[in-house]
GROMACS .gro file of N, CA, C and O in nm:
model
  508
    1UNK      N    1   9.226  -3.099  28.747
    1UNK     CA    2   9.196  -2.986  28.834
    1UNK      C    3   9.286  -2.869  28.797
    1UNK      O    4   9.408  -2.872  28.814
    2UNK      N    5   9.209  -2.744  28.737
    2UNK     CA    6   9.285  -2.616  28.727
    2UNK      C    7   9.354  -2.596  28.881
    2UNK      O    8   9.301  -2.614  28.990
    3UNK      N    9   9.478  -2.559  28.853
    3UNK     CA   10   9.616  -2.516  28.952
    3UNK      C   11   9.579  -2.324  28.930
    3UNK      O   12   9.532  -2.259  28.837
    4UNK      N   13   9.622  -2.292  29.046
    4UNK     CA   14   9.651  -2.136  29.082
    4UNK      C   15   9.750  -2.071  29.072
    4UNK      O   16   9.766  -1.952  29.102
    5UNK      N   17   9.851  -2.170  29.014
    5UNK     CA   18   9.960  -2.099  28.975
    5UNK      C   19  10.004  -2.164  28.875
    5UNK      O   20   9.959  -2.274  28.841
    6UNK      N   21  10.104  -2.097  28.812
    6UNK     CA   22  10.238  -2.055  28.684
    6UNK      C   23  10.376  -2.097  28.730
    6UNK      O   24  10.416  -2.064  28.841
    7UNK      N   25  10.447  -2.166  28.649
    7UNK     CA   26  10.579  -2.125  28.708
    7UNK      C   27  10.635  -2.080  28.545
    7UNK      O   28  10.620  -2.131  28.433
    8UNK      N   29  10.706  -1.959  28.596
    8UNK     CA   30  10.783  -1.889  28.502
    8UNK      C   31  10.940  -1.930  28.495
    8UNK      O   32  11.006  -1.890  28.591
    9UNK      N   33  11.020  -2.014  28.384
    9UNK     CA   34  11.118  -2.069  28.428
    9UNK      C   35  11.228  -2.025  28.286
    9UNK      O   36  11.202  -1.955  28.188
   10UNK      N   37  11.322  -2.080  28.313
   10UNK     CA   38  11.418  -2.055  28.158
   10UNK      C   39  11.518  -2.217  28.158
   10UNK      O   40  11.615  -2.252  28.090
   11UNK      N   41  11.435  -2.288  28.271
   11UNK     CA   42  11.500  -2.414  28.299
   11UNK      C   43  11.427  -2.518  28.253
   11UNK      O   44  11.319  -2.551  28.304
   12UNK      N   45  11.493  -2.590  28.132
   12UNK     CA   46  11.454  -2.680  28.054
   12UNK      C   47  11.381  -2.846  28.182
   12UNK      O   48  11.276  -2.910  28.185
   13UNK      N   49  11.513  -2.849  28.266
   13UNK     CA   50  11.440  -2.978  28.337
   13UNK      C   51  11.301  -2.899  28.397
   13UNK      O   52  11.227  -2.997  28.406
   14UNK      N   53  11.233  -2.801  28.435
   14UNK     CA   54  11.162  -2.747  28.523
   14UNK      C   55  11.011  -2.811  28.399
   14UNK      O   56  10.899  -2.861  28.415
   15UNK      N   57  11.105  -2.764  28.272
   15UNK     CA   58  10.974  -2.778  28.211
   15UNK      C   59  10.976  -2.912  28.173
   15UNK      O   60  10.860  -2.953  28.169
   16UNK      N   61  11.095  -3.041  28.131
   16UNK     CA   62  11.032  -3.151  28.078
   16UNK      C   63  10.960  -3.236  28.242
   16UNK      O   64  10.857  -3.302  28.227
   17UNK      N   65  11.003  -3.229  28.341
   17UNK     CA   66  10.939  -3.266  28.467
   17UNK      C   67  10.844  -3.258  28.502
   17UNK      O   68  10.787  -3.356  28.550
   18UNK      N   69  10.784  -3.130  28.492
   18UNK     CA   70  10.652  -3.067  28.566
   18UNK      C   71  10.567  -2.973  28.451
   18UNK      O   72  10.481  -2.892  28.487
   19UNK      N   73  10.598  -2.994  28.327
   19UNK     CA   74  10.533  -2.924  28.253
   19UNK      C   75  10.410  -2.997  28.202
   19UNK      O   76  10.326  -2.911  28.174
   20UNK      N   77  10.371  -3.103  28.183
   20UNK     CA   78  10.264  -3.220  28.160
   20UNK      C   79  10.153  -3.171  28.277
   20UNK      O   80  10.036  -3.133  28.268
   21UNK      N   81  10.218  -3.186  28.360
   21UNK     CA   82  10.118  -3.153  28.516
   21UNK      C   83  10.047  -2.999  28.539
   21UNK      O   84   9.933  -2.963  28.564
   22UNK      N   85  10.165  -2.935  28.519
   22UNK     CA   86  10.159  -2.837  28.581
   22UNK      C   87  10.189  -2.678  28.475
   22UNK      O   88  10.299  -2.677  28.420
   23UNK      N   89  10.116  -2.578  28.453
   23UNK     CA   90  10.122  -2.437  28.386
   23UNK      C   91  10.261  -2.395  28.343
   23UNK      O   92  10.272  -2.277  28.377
   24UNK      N   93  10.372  -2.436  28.284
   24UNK     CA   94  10.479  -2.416  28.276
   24UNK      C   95  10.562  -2.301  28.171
   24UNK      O   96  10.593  -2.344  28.060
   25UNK      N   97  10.590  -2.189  28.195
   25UNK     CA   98  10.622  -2.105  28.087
   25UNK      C   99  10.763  -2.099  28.090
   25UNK      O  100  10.837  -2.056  28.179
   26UNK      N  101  10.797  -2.160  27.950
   26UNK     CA  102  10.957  -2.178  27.951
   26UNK      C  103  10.991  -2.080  27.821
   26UNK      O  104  10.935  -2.056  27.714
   27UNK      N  105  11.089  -2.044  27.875
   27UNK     CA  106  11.192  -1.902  27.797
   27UNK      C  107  11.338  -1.946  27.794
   27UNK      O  108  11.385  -2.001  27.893
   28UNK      N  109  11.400  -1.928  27.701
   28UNK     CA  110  11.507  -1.924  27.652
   28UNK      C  111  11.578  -1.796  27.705
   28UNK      O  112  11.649  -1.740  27.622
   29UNK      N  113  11.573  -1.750  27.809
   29UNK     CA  114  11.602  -1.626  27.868
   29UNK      C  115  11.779  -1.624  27.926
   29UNK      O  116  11.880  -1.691  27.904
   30UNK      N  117  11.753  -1.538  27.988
   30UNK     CA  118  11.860  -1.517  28.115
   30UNK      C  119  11.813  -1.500  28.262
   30UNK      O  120  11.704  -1.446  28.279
   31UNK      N  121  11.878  -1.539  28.361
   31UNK     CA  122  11.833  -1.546  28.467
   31UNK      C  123  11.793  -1.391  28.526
   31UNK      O  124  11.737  -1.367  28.633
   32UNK      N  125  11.817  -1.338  28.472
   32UNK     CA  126  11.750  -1.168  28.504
   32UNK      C  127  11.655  -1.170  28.441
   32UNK      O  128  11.555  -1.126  28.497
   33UNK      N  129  11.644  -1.208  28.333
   33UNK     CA  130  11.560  -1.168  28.185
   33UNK      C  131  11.425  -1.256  28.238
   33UNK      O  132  11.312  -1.217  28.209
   34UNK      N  133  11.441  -1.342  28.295
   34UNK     CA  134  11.333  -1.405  28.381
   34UNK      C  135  11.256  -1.334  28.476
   34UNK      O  136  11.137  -1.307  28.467
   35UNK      N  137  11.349  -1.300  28.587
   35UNK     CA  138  11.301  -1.158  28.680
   35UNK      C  139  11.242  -1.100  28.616
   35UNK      O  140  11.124  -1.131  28.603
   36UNK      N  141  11.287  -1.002  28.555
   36UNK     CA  142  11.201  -0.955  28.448
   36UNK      C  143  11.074  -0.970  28.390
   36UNK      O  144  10.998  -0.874  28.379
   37UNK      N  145  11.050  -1.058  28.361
   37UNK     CA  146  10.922  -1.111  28.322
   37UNK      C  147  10.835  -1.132  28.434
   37UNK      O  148  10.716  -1.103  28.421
   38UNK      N  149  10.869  -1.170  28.519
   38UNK     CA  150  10.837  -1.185  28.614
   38UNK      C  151  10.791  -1.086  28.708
   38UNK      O  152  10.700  -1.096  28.790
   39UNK      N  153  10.874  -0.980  28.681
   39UNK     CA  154  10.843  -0.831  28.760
   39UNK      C  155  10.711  -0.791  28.664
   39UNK      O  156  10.604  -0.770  28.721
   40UNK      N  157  10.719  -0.779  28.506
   40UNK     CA  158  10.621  -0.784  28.442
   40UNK      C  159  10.464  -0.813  28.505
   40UNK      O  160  10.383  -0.737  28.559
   41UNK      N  161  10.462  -0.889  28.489
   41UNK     CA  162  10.374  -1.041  28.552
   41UNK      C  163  10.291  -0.974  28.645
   41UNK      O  164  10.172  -0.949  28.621
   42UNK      N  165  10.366  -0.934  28.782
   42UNK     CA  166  10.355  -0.920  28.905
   42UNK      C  167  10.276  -0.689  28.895
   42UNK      O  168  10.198  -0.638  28.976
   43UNK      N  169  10.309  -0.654  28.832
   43UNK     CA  170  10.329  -0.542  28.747
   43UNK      C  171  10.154  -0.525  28.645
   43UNK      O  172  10.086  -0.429  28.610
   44UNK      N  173  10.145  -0.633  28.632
   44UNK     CA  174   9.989  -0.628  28.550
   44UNK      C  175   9.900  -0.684  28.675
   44UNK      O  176   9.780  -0.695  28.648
   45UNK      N  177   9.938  -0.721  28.807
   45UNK     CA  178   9.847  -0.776  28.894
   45UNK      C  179   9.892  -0.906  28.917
   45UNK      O  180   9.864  -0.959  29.025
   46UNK      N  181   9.940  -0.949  28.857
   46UNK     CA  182   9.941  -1.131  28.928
   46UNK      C  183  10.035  -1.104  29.060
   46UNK      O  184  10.097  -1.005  29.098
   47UNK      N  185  10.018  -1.232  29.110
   47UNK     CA  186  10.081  -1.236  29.278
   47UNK      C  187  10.181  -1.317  29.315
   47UNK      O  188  10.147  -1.435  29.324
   48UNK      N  189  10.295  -1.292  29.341
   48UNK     CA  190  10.436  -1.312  29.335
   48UNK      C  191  10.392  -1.431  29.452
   48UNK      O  192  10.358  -1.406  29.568
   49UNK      N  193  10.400  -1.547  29.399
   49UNK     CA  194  10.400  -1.675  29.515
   49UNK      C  195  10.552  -1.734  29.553
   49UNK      O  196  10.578  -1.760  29.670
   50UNK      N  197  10.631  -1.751  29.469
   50UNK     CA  198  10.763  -1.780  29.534
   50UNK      C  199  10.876  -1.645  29.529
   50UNK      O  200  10.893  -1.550  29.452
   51UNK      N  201  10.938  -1.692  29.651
   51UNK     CA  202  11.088  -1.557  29.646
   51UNK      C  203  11.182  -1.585  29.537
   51UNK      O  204  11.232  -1.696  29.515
   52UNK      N  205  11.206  -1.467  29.463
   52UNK     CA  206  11.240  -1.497  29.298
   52UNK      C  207  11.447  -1.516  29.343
   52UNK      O  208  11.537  -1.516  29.259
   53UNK      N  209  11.466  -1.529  29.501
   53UNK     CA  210  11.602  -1.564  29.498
   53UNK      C  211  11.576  -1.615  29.616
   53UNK      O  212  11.585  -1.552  29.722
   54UNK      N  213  11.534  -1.759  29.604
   54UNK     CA  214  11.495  -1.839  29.703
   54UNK      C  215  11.611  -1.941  29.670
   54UNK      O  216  11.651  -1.966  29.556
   55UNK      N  217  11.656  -1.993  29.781
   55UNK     CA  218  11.778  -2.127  29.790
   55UNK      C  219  11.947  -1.983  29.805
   55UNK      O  220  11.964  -1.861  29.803
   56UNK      N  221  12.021  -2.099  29.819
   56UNK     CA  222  12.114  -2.027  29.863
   56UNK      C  223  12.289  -2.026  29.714
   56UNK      O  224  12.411  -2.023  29.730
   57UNK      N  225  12.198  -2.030  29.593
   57UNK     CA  226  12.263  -1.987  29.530
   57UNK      C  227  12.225  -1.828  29.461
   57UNK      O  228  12.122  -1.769  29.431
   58UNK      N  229  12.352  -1.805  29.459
   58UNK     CA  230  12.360  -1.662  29.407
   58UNK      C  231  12.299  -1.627  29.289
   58UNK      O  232  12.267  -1.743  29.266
   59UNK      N  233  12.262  -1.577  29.209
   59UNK     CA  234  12.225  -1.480  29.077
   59UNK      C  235  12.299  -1.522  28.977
   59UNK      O  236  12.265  -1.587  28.878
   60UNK      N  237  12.455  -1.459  29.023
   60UNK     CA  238  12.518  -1.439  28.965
   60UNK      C  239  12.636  -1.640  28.943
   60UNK      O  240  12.742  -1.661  28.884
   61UNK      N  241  12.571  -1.707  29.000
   61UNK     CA  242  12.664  -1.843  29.023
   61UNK      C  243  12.520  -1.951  28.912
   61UNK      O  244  12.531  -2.069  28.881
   62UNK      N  245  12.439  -1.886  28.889
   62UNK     CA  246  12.350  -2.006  28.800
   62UNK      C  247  12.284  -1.944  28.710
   62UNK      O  248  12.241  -1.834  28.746
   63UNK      N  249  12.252  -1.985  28.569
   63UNK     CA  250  12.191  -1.914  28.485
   63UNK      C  251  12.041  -1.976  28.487
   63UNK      O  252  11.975  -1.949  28.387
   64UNK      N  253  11.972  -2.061  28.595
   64UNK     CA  254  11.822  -2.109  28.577
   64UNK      C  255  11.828  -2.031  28.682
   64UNK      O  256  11.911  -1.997  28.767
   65UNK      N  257  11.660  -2.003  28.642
   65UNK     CA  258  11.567  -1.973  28.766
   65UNK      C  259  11.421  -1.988  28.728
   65UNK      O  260  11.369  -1.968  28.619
   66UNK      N  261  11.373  -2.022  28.833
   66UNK     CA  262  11.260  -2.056  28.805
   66UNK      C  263  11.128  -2.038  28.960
   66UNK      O  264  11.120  -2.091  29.071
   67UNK      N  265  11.031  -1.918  28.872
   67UNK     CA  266  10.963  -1.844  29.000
   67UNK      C  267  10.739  -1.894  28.976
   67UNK      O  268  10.688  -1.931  28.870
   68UNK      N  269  10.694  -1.881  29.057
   68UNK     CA  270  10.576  -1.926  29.069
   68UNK      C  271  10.545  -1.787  29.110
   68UNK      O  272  10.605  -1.708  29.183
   69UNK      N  273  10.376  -1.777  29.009
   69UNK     CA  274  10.336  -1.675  29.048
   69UNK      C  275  10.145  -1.662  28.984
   69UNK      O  276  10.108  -1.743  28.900
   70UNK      N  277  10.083  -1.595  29.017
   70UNK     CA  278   9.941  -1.681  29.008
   70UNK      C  279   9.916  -1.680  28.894
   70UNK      O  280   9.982  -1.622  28.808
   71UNK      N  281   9.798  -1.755  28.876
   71UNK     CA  282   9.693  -1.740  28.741
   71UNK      C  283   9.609  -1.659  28.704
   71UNK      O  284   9.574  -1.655  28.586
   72UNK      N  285   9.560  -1.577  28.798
   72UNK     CA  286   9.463  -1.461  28.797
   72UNK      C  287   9.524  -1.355  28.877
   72UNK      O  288   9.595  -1.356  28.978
   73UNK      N  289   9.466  -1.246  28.790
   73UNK     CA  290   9.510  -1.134  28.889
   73UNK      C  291   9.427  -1.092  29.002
   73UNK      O  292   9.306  -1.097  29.025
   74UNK      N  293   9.557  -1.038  29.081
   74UNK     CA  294   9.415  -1.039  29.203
   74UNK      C  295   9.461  -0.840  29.245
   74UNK      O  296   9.438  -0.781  29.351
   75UNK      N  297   9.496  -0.810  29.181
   75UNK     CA  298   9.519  -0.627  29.178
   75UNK      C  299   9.675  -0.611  29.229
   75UNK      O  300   9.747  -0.707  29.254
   76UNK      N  301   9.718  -0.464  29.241
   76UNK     CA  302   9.859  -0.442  29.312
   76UNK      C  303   9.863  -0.504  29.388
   76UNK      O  304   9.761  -0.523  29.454
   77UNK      N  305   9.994  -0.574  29.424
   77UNK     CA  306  10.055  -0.629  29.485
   77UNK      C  307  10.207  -0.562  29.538
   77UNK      O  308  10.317  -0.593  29.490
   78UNK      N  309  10.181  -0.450  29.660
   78UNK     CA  310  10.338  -0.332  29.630
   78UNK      C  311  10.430  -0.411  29.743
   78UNK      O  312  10.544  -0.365  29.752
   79UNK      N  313  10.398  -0.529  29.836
   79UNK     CA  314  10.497  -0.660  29.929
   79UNK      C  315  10.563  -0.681  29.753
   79UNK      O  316  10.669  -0.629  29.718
   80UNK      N  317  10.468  -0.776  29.649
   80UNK     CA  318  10.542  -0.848  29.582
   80UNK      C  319  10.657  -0.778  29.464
   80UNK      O  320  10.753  -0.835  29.410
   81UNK      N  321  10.603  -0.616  29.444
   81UNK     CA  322  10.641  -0.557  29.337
   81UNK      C  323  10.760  -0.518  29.413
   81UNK      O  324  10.867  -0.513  29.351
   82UNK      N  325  10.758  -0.483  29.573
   82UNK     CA  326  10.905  -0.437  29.590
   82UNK      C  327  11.019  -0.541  29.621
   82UNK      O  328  11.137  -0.504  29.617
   83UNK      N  329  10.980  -0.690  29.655
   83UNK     CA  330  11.084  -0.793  29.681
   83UNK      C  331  11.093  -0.853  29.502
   83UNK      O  332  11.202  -0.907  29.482
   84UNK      N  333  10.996  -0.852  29.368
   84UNK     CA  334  11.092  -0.857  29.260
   84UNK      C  335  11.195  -0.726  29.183
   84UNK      O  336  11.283  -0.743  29.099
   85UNK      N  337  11.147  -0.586  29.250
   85UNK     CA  338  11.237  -0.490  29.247
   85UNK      C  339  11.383  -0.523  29.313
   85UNK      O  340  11.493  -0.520  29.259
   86UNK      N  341  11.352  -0.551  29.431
   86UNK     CA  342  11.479  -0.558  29.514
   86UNK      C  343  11.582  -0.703  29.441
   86UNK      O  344  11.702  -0.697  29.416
   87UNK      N  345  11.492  -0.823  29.422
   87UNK     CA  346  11.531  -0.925  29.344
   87UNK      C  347  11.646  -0.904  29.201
   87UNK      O  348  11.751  -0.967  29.192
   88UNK      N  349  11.602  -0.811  29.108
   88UNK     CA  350  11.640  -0.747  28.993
   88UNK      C  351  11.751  -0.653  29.054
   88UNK      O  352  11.853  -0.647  28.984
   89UNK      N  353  11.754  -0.581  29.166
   89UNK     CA  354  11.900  -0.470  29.161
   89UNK      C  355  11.999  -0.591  29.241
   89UNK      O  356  12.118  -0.573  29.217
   90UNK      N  357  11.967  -0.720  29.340
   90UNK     CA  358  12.066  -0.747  29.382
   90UNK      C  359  12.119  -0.861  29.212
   90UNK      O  360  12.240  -0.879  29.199
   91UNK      N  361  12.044  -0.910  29.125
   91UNK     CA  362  12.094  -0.970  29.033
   91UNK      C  363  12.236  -0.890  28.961
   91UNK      O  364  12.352  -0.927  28.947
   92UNK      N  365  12.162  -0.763  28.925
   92UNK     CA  366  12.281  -0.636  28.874
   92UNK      C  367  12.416  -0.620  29.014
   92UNK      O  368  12.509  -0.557  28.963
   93UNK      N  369  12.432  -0.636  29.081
   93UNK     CA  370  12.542  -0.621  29.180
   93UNK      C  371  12.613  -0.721  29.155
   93UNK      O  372  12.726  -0.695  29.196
   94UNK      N  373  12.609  -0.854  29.094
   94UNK     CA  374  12.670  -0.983  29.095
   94UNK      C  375  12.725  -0.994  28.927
   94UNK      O  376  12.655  -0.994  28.826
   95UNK      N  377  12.878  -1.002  28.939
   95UNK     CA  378  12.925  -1.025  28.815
   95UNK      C  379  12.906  -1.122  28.760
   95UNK      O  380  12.996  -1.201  28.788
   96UNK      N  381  12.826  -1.170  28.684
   96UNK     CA  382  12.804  -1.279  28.615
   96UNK      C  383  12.915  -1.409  28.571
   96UNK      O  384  12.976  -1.413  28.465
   97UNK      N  385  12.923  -1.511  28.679
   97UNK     CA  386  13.023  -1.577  28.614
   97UNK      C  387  12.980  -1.699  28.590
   97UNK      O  388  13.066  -1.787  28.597
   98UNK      N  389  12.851  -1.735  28.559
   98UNK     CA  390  12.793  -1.894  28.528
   98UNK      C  391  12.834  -1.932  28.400
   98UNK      O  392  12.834  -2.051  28.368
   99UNK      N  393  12.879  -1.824  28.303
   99UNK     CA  394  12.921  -1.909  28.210
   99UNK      C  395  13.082  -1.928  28.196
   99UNK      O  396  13.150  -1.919  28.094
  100UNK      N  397  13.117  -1.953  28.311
  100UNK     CA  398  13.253  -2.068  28.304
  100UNK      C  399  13.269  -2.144  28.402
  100UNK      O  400  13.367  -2.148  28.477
  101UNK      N  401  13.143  -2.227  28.407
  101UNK     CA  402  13.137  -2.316  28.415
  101UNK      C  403  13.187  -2.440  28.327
  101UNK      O  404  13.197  -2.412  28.207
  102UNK      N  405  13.219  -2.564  28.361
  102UNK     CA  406  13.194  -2.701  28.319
  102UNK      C  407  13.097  -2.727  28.233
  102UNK      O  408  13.007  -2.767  28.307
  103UNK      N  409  13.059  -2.731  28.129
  103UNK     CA  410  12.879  -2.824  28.070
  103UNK      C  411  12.849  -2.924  28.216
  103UNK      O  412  12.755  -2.881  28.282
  104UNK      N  413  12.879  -2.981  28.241
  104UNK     CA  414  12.824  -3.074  28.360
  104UNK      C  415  12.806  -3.001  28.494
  104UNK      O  416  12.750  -3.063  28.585
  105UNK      N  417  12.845  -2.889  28.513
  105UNK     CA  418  12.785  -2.792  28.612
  105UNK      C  419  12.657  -2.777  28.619
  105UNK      O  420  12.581  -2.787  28.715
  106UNK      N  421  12.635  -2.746  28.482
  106UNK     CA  422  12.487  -2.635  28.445
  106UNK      C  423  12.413  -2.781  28.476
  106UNK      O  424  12.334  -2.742  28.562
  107UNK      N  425  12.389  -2.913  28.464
  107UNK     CA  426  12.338  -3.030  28.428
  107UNK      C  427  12.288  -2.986  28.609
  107UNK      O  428  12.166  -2.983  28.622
  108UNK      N  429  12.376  -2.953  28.748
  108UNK     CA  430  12.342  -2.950  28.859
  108UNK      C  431  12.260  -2.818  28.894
  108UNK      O  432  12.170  -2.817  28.977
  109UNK      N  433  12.295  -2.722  28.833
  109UNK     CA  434  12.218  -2.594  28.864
  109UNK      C  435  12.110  -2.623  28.814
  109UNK      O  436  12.026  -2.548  28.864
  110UNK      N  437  12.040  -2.727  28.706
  110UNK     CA  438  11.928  -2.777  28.657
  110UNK      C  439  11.846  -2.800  28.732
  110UNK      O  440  11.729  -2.760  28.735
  111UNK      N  441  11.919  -2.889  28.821
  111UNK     CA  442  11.882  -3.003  28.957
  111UNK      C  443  11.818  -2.893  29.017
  111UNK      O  444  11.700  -2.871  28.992
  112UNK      N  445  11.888  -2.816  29.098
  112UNK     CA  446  11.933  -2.731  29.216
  112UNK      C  447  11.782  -2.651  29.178
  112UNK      O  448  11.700  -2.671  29.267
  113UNK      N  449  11.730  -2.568  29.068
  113UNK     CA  450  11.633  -2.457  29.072
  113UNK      C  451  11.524  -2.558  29.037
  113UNK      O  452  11.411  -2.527  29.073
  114UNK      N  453  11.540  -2.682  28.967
  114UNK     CA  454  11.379  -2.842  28.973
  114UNK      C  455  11.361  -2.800  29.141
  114UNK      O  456  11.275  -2.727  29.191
  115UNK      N  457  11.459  -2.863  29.198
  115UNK     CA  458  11.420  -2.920  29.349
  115UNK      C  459  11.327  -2.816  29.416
  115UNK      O  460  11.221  -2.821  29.478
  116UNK      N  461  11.456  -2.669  29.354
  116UNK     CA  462  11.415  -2.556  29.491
  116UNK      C  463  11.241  -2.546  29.463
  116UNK      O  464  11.163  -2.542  29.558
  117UNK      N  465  11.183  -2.542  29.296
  117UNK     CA  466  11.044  -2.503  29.253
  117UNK      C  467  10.958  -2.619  29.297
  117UNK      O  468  10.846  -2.611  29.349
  118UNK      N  469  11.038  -2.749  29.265
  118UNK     CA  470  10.955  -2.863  29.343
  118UNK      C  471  10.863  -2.853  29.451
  118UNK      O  472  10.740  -2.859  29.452
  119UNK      N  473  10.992  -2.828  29.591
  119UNK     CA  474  10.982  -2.787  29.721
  119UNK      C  475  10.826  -2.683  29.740
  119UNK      O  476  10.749  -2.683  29.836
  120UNK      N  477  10.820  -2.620  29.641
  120UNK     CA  478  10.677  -2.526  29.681
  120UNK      C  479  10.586  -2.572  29.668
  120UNK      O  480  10.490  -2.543  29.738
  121UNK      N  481  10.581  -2.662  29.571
  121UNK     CA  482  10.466  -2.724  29.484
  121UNK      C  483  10.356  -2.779  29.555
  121UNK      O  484  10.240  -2.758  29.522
  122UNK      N  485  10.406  -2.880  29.694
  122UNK     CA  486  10.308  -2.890  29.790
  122UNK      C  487  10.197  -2.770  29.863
  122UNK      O  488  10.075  -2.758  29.869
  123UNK      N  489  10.286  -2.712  29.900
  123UNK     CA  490  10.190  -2.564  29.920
  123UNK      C  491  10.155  -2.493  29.827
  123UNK      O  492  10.067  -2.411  29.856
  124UNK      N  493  10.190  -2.493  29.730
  124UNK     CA  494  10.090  -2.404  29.625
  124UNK      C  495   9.974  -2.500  29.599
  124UNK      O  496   9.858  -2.460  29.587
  125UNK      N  497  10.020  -2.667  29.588
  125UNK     CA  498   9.860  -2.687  29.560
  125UNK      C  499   9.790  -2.727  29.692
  125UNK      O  500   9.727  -2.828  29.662
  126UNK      N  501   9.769  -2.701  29.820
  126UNK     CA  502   9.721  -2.661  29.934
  126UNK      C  503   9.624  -2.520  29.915
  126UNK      O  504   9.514  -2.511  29.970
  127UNK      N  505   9.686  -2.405  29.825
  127UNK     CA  506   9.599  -2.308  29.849
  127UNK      C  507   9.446  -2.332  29.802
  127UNK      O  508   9.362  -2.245  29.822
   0.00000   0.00000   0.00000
């Protein structure tokens, strides 16, 4: 069964987990550089389905992220274009310090943005 949504990610577990199943676009990015794409995305018409700083880690404390957003366009979207605008200036306010981290840190921030994209997955395939 074709799915209605995408998830746009730069998180390797997001994609060996749920990428078999499920529309998975994985980037070698940065966690802005994702936004980004994502603002893109949202910018040609597609429809911003998850909050691109959803869970209660910071921007600037994890380098995955990983956002759902549709398969078809369905026209402007100016709710979704201004919460990945707003998404992208609070990323720039946060000094970037994920990379001093531990290697076995990043192994949990892995966890942490699987679960949070998991968590939607029921309701996206409800729509």
């Amino acid at each position: 069964m074709k799915k209605d949504f995408r998830i746009i990610t730069n998180n390797p577990l997001v994609l060996e987990k749920l990428g078999d199943e499920y529309q998975v676009e994985y980037y070698e990015i940065s966690y802005e550089d994702v936004l980004e794409k994502v603002r893109d995305e949202v910018y040609k018409g597609y429809r911003l389905l998850t909050h691109p700083l959803s869970g209660s880690v910071k921007p600037n404390e994890t380098p995955y992220k990983s956002v759902m957003v549709s398969v078809s366009k369905s026209g402007a979207d100016p709710d979704g274009m201004k919460i990945i605008e707003n998404a992208i200036a609070a990323c720039k306010k946060f000094e970037f310090k994920s990379d001093k981290y531990k290697p076995q840190v990043y192994e949990d921030f892995r966890l942490i943005d699987y679960t949070l994209i998991s968590s939607a997955l029921p309701s996206a395939e409800a729509w």
